[in-house]
Short mmCIF file of C-alpha atoms in Angstrom, two decimals:
data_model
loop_
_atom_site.label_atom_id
_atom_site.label_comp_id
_atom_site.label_asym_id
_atom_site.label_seq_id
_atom_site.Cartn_x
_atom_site.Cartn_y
_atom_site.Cartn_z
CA UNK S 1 -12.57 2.32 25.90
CA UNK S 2 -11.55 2.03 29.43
CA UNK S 3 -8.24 -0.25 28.95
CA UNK S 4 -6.79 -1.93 25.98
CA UNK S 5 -9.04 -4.76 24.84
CA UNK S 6 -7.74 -7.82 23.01
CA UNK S 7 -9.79 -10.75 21.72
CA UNK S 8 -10.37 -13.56 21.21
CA UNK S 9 -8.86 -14.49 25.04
CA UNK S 10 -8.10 -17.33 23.88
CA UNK S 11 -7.77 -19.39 20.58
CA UNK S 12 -7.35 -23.01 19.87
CA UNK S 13 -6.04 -23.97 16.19
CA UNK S 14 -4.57 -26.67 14.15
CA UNK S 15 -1.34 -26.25 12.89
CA UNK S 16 -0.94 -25.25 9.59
CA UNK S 17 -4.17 -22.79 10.17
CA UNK S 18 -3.87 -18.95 9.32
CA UNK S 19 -4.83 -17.09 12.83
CA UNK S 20 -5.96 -13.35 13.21
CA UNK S 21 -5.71 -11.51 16.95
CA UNK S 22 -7.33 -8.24 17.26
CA UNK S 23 -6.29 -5.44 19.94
CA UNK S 24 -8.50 -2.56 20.40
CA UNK S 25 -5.84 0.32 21.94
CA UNK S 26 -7.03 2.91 24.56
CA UNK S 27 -8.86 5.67 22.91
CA UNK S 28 -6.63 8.50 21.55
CA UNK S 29 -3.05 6.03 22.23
CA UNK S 30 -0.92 6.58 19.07
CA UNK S 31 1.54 3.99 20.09
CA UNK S 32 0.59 0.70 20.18
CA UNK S 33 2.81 -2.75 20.67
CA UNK S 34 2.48 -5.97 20.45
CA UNK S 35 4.56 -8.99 22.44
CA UNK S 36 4.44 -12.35 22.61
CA UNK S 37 4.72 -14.42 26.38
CA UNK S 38 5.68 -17.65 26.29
CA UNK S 39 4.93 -20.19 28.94
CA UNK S 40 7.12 -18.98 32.02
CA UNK S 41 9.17 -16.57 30.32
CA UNK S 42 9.15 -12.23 30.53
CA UNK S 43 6.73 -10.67 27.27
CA UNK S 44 8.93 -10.14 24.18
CA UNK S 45 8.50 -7.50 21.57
CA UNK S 46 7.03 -8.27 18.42
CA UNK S 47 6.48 -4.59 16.52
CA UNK S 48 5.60 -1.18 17.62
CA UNK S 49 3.32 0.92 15.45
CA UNK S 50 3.06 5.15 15.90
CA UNK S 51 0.08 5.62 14.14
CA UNK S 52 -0.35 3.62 10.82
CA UNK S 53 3.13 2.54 10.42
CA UNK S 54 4.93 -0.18 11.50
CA UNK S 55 8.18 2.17 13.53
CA UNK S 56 9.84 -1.08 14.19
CA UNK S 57 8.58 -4.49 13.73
CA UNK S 58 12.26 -6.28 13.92
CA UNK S 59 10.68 -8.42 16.64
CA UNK S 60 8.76 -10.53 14.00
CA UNK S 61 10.24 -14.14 14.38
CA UNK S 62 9.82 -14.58 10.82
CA UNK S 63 7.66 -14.08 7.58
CA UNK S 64 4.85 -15.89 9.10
CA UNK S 65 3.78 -13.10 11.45
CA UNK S 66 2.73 -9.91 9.68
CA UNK S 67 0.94 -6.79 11.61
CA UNK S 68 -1.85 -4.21 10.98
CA UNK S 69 -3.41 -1.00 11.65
CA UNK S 70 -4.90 0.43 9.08
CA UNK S 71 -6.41 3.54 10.41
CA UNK S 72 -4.30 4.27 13.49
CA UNK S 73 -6.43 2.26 16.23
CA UNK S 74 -7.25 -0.90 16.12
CA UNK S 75 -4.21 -3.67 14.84
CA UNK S 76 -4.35 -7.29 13.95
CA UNK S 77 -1.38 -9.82 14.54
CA UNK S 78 -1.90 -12.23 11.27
CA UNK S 79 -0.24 -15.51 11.77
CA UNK S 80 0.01 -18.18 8.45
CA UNK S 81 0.97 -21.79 8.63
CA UNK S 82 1.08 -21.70 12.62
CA UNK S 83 3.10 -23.95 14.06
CA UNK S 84 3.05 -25.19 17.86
CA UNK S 85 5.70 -23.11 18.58
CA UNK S 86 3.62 -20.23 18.14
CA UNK S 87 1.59 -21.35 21.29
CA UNK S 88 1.94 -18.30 23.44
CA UNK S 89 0.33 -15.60 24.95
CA UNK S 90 0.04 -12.38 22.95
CA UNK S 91 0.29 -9.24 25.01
CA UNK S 92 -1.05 -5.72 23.17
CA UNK S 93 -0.54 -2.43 24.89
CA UNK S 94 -0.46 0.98 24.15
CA UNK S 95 0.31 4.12 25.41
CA UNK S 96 -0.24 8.26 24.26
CA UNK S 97 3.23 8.49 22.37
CA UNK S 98 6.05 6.33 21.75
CA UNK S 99 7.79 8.39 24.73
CA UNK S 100 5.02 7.92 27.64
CA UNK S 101 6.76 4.81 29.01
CA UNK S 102 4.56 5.24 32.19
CA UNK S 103 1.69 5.15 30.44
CA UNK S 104 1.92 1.80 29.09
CA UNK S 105 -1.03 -0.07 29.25
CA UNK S 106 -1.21 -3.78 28.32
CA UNK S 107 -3.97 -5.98 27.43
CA UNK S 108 -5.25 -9.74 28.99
CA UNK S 109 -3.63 -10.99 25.78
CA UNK S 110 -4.83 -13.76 23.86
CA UNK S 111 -3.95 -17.20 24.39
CA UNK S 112 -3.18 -19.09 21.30
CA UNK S 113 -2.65 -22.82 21.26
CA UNK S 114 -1.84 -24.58 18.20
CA UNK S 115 -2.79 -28.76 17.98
CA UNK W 1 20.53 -5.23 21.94
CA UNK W 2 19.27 -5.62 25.62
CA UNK W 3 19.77 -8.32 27.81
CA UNK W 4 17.33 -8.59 31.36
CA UNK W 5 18.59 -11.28 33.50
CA UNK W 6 16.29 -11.57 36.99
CA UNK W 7 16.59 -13.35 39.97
CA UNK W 8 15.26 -15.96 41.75
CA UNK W 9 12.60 -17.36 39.44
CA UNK W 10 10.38 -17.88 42.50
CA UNK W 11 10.61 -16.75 45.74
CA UNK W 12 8.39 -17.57 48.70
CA UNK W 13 8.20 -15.73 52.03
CA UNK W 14 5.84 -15.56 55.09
CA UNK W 15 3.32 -12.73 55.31
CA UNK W 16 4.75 -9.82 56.62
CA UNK W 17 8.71 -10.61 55.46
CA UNK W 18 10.04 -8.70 52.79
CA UNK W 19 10.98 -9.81 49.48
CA UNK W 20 13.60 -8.68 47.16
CA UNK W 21 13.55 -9.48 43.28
CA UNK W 22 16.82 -8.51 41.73
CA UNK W 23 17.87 -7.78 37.60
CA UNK W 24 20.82 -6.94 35.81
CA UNK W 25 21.01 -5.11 32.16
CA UNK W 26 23.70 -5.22 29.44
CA UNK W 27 22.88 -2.19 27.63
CA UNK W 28 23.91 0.98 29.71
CA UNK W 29 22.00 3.34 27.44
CA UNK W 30 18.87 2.12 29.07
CA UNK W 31 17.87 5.00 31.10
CA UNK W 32 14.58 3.74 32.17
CA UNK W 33 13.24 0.70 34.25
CA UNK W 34 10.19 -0.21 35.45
CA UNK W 35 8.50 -2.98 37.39
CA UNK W 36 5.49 -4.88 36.68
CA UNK W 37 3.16 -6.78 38.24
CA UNK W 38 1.19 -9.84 36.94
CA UNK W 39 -1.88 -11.74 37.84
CA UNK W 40 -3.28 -14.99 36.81
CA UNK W 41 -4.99 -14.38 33.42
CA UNK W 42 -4.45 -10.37 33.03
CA UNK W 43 -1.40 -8.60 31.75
CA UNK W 44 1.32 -6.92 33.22
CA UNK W 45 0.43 -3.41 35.52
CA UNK W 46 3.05 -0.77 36.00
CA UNK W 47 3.57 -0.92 39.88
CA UNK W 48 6.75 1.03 40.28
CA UNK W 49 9.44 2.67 37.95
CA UNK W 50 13.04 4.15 38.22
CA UNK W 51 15.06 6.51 35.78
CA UNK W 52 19.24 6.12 35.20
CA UNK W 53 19.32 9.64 36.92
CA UNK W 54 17.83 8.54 40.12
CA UNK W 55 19.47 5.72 42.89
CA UNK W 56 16.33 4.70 44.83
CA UNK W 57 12.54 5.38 44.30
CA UNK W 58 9.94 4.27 47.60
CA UNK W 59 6.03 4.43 47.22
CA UNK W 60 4.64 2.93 50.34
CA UNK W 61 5.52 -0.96 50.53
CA UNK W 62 7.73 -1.03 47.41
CA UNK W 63 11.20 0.16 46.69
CA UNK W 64 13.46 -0.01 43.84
CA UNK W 65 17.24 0.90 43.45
CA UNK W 66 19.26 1.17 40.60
CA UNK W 67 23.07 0.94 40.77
CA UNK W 68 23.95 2.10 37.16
CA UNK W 69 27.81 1.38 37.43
CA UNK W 70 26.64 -1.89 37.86
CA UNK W 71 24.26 -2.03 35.89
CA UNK W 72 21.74 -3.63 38.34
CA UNK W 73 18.18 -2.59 40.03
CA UNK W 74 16.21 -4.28 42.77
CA UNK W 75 12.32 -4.21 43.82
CA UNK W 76 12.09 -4.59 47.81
CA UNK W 77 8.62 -5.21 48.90
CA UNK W 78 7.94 -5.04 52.64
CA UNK W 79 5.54 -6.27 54.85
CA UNK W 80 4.52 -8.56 52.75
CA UNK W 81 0.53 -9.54 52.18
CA UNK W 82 -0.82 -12.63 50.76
CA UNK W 83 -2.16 -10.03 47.64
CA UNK W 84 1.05 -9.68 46.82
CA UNK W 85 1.36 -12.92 45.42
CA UNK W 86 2.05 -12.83 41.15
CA UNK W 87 4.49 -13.11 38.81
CA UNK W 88 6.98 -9.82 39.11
CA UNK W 89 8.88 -8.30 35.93
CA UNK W 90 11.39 -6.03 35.60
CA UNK W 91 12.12 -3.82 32.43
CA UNK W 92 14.46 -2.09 30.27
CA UNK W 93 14.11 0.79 27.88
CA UNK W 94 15.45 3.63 26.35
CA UNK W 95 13.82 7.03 27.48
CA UNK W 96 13.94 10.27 25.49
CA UNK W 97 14.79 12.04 22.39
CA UNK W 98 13.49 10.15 19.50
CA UNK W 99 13.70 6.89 21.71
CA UNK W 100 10.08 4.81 22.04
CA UNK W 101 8.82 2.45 24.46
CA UNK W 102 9.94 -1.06 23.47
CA UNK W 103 11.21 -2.53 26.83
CA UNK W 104 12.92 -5.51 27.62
CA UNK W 105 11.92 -8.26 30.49
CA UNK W 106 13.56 -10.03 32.57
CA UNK W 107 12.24 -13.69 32.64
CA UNK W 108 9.90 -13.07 35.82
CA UNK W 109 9.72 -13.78 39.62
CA UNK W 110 6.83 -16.28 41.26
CA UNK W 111 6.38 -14.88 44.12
CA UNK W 112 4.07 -16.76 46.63
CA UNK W 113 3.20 -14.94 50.48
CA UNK W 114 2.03 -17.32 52.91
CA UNK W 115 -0.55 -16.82 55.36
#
């Protein structure tokens, strides 16, 4: 596609819900990344994935987060037991290689509030 | 790891002033630092970038200098337009050799141009 897409945009759950987030990378982008943007605060990085493998997901605030991307393209952010501190807005992007810094693309992120 | 501190947190100017966003870093092995732009509801675009090698970087309106002893860089935006107003980032990262793209923030700049 033309840009990195991410849905849902935005996503209401109860706490104590399990919560999926999907980000469809820019055709052909090998890295992908995926932060998290809390309200007023700079995006802060969850994993990075080159390819299939998660390269470095030491971002993870803990065991409830776990990340995907099975085939090399598209990735899911899996959430269990959400809390309301996991309100936030979760930024994909991607770029060519793990190197092409200027090629970073992000997505509109997905807004996830937990009641 | 990193640290991004920015300054001011919001910063509001007449149309046609400049404004000047500025961030230090605590790593000095990041070699690479860009700036990004964000609007209402979308993620963060790439509007200007620096490397460790290089003191000052201009692309029409926008500036950015890096002083590496001191481990500081600034984005200068003159003359000002009311399009201008978002929320500014800056960046940190490692570039090159088996390095990838997982960048640090600062904690973001409001900045508002008046009419």
């Amino acid at each position: 596609g033309a840009g990195v897409s991410q849905t849902p945009s935005n996503k209401v759950t109860e706490k104590g819900k399990y919560v999926e987030l999907r980000c469809d990378p820019i055709s052909g982008h090998t890295a992908l990344y995926w932060y998290r943007q809390s309200l007023g605060q700079g995006p802060e990085f969850l994993i990075y994935f080159q390819g299939t493998g998660a390269a470095d997901d030491s971002g993870l605030p803990n065991d409830r987060f776990f990340a995907v991307r099975p085939e090399g393209s598209v990735s899911t952010l899996k959430i269990q037991r959400t809390e309301r501190g996991d309100s936030a807005v979760y930024l994909c992007a991607s770029s060519l290689t793990g190197g092409d810094l200027r090629g970073y693309t992000f997505g509109s992120g997905t807004r996830l509030t937990v009641v | 790891g990193e640290n991004v501190e920015q300054h001011p947190s919001t910063l509001s100017v007449q149309e046609g002033d400049s404004a000047v966003i500025k961030c230090t870093y605590s790593d000095s092995a990041s070699n690479y630092f860009p700036w990004y732009k964000q609007e209402l509801g979308k993620g963060p675009q790439l509007i200007i970038d620096i490397r460790s090698n290089v003191g000052e970087k201009k692309d029409q309106r926008i500036a950015v200098t890096l002083n590496k002893t001191a481990k500081h860089f600034s984005l200068h935006i003159t003359e000002t337009q009311p399009e201008d107003s978002a929320v500014y980032f800056c960046a940190a990262s490692k570039r090159g050799g088996t390095s990838y793209g997982k960048l640090t923030f600062g904690q973001g700049t409001i900045l508002t141009v008046h009419p």
